[in-house]
Short mmCIF file of C-alpha atoms in Angstrom, two decimals:
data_model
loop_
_atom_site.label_atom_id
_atom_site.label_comp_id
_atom_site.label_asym_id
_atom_site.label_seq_id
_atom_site.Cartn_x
_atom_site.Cartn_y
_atom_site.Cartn_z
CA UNK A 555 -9.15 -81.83 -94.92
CA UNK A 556 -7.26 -81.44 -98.04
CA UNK A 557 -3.76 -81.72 -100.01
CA UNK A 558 -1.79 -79.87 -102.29
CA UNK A 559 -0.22 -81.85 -104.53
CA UNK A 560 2.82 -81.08 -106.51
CA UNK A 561 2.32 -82.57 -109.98
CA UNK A 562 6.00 -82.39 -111.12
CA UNK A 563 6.54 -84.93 -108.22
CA UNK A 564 3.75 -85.85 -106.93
CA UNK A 565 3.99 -84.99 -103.60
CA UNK A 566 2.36 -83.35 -100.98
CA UNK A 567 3.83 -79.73 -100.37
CA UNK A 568 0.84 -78.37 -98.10
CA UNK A 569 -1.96 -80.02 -96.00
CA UNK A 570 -4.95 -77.32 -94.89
CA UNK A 571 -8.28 -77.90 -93.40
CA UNK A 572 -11.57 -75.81 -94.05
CA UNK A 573 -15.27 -75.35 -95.39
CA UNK A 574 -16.39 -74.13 -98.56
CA UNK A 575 -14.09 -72.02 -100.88
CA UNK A 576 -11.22 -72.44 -98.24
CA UNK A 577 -9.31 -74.89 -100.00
CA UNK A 578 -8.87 -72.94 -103.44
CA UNK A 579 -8.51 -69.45 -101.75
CA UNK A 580 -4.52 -70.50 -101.18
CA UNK A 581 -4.19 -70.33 -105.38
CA UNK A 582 -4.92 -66.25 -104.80
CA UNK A 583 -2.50 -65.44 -101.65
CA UNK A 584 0.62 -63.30 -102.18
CA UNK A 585 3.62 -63.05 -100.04
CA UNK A 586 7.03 -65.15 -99.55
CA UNK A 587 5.42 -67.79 -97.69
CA UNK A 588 7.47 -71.09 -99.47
CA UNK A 589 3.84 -72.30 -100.18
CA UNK A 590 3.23 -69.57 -102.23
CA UNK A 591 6.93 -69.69 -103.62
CA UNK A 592 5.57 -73.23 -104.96
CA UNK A 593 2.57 -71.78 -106.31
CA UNK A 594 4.06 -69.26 -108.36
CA UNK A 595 6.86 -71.66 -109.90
CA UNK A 596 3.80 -73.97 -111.14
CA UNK A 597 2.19 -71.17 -112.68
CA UNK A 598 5.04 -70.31 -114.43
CA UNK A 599 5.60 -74.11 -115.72
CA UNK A 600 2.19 -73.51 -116.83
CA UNK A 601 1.13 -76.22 -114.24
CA UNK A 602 -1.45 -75.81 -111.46
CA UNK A 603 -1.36 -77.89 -108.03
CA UNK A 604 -3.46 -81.24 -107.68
CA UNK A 605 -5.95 -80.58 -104.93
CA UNK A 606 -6.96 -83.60 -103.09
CA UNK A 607 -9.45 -84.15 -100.22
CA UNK A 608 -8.37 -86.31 -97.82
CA UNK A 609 -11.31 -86.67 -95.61
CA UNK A 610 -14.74 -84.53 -95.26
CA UNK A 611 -18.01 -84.99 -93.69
CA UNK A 612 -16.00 -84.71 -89.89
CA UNK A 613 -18.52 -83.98 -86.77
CA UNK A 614 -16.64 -80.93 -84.92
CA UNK A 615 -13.97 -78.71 -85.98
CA UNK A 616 -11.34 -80.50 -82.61
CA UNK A 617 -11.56 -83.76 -85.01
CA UNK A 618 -10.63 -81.48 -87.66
CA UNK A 619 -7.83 -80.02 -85.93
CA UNK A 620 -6.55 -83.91 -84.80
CA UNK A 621 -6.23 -85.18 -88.27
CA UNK A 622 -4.33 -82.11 -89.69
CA UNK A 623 -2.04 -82.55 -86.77
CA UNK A 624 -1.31 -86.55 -87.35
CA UNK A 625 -0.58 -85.77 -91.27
CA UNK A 626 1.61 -83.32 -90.80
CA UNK A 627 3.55 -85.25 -88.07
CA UNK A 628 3.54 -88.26 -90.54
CA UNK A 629 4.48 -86.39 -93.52
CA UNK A 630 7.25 -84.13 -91.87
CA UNK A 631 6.88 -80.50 -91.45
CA UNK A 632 10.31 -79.48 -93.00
CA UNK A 633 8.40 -81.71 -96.49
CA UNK A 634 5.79 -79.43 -96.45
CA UNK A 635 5.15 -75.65 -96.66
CA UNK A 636 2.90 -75.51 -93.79
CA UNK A 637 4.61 -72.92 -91.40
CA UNK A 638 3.68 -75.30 -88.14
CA UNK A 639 3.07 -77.88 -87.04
CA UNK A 640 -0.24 -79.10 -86.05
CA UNK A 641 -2.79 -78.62 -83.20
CA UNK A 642 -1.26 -79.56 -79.94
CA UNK A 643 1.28 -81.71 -81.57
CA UNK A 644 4.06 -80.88 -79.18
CA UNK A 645 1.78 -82.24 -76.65
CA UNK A 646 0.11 -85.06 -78.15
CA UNK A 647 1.40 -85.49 -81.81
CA UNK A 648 3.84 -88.02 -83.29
CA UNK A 649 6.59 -89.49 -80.14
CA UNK A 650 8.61 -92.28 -80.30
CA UNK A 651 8.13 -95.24 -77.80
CA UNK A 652 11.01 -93.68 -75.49
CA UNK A 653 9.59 -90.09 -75.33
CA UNK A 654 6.18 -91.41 -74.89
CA UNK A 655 6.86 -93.22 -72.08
CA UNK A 656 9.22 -90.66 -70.77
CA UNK A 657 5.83 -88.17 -71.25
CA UNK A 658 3.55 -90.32 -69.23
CA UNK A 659 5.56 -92.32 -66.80
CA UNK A 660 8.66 -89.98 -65.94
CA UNK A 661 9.22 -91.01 -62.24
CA UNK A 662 10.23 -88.42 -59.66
CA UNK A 663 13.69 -86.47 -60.21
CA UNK A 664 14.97 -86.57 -56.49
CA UNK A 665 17.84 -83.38 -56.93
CA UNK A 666 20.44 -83.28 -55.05
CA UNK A 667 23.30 -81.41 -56.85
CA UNK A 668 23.49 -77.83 -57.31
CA UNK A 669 21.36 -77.15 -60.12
CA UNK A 670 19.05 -75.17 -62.58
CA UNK A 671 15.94 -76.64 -64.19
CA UNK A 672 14.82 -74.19 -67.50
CA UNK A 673 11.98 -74.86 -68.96
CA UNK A 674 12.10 -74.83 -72.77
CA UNK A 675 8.32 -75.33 -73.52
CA UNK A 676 8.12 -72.81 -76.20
CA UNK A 677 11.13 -73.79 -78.31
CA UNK A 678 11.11 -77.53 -77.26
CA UNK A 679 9.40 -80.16 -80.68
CA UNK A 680 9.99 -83.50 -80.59
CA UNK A 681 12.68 -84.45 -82.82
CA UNK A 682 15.29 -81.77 -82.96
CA UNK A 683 18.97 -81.68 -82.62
CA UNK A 684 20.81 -82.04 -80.24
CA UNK A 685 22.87 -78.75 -81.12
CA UNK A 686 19.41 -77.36 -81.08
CA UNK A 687 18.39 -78.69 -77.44
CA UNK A 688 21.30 -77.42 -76.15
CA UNK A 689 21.23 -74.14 -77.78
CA UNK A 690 17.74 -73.45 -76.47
CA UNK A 691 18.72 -74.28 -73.32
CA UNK A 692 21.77 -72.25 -72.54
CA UNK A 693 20.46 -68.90 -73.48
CA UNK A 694 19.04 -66.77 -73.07
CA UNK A 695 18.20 -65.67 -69.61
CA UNK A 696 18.20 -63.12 -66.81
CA UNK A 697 19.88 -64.94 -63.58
CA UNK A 698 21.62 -63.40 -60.63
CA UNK A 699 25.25 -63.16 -60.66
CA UNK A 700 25.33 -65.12 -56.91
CA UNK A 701 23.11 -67.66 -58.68
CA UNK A 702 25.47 -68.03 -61.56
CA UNK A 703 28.23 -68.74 -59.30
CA UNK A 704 25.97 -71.53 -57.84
CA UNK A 705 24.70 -73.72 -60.22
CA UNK A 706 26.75 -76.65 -61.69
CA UNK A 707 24.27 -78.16 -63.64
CA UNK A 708 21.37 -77.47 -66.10
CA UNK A 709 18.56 -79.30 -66.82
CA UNK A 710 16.29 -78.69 -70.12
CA UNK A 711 12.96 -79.43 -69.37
CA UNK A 712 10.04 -79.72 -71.44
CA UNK A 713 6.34 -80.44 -69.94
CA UNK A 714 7.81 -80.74 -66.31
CA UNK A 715 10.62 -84.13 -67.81
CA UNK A 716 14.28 -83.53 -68.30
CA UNK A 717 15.16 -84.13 -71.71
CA UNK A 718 19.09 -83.22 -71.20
CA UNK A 719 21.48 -82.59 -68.40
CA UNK A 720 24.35 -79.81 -69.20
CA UNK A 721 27.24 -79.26 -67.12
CA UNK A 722 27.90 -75.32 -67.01
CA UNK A 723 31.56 -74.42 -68.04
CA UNK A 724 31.26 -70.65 -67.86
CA UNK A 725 28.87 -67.57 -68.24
CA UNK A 726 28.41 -65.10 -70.62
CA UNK A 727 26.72 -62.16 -71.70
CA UNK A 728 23.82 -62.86 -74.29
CA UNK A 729 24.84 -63.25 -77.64
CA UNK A 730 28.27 -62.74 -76.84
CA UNK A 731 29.06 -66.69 -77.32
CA UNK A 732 28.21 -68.08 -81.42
CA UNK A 733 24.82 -69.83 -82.05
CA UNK A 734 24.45 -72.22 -85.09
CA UNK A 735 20.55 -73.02 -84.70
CA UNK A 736 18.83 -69.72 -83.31
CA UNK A 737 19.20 -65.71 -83.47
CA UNK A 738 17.40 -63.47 -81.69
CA UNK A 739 15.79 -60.38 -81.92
CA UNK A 740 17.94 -56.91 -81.43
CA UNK A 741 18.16 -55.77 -77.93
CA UNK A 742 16.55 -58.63 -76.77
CA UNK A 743 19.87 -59.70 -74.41
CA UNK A 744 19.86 -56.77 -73.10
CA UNK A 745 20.67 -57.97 -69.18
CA UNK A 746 20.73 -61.02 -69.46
CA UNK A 747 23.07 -64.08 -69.82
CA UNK A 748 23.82 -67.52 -71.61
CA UNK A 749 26.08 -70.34 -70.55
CA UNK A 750 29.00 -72.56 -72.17
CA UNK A 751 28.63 -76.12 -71.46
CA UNK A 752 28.49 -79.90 -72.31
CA UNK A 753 26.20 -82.94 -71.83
CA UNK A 754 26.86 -84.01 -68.12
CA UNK A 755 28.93 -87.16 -67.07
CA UNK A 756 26.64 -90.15 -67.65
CA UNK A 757 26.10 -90.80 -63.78
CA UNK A 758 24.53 -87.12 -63.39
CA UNK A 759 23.07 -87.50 -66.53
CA UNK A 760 21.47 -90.65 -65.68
CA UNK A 761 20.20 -89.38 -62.36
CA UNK A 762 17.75 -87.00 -64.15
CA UNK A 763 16.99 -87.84 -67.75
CA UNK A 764 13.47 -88.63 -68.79
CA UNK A 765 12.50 -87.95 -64.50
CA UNK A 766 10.07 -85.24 -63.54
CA UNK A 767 11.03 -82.15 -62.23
CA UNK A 768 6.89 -81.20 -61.51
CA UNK A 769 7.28 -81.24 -57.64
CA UNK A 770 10.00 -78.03 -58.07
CA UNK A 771 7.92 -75.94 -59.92
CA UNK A 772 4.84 -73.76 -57.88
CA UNK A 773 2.36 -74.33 -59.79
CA UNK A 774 1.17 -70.96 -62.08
CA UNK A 775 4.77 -70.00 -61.81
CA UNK A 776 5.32 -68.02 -64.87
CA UNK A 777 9.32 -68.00 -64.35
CA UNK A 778 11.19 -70.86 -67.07
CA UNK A 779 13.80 -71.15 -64.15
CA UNK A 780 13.79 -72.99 -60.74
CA UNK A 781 16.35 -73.68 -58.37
CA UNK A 782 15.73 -76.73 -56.17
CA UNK A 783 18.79 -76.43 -54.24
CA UNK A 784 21.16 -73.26 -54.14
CA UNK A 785 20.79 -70.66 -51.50
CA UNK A 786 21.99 -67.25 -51.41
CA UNK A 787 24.92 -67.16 -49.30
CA UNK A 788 24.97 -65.35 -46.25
CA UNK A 789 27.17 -62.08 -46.18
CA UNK A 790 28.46 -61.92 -42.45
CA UNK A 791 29.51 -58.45 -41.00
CA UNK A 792 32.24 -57.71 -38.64
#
């Protein structure tokens, strides 16, 4: 495990892991990578990075992995030019007390109002906005007109625990409505749709924060979106 150290400040701008000539090969890559943006400024101050180890002689390549993780979490990925965060750290990586306990003892949501539960595991870390939570939430998805007529409510959840409640003022077409945190690939709202809304009323909100929605999702279900409670109406005929 080793550091990059920035000499004009002394502080850490990348944190790697690997054997042999791994930790100098960085001083040769190319690109526009803000690690080697870093780099190249040194060079040109005539300067060259401090390279530290941090710890060697570790028995498997998972305690490896563990210990990159926890230093980037403690040193802050947007302080550092590493372009993620570590191994499993969504999952297991730096939580405060409330999230922790929210992870590991979320008791049973019990849902009773009309509403949709997304799943946001891919865009959901552990810190973020909440302009971003609700922005990764609302959009962008492909949902049934009947069912947007439905739902009242939208849950973000994250590894099976609400971690906001949104009450849905109005549908829209994807990317039709301004985003200040995400864009998106072109095309890729093509048929689908994204919702206008606001952080529920505190006794809704209350209801399902920090519960677990795991009982409303079959499990191996690829789709992000469940519906515990709306039901397609029935069309009668004369």
């Amino acid at each position: 495990m080793y550091l990059y150290i920035d000499p004009r400040n002394n502080k850490v701008f990348y944190v790697g892991k690997g054997q042999g000539g791994r930790v100098l090969a960085h001083l040769s890559q190319t690109g526009e990578t803000r690690k080697v943006r870093i780099l190249k400024e040194l060079r040109d101050d005539g300067l060259q990075p401090r390279i530290e180890v941090l710890v060697h002689g570790l028995p498997d390549e998972v305690t490896a992995f563990r210990i990159e993780a926890a230093v980037i979490d403690l040193l802050g990925l947007d302080n550092l030019s590493n372009l993620v965060r570590g191994w499993q750290s969504v999952k297991s990586g730096r939580k405060t007390l409330s999230e922790l306990i929210a992870y590991y003892a979320a008791p049973p949501a019990i849902i009773s109002d009309s509403v949709m539960l997304i799943r946001i595991n891919q865009n959901y870390r552990h810190g973020m906005s909440a302009e971003e939570l609700y922005e990764v939430t609302r959009g962008i998805w492909k949902i049934a007109e009947w069912r947007r007529a439905s739902v009242k409510y939208a849950l973000a959840v994250f590894e099976s625990v609400v971690r906001e409640v949104y009450e849905i003022e109005s549908w829209h077409k994807a990317q039709s409505t301004p985003y200040t945190t995400r864009s998106f690939p072109p095309d890729s709202g093509i048929g689908r749709w994204e919702f206008v809304g606001h952080v529920a009323p505190a006794e809704i909100r209350d209801r399902y924060l920090n519960h677990s929605v795991s009982a409303y999702f079959t499990k191996g279900a690829q789709n992000p979106i469940a519906f515990p409670v709306t039901k397609k109406p029935v069309i009668e005929h004369e």
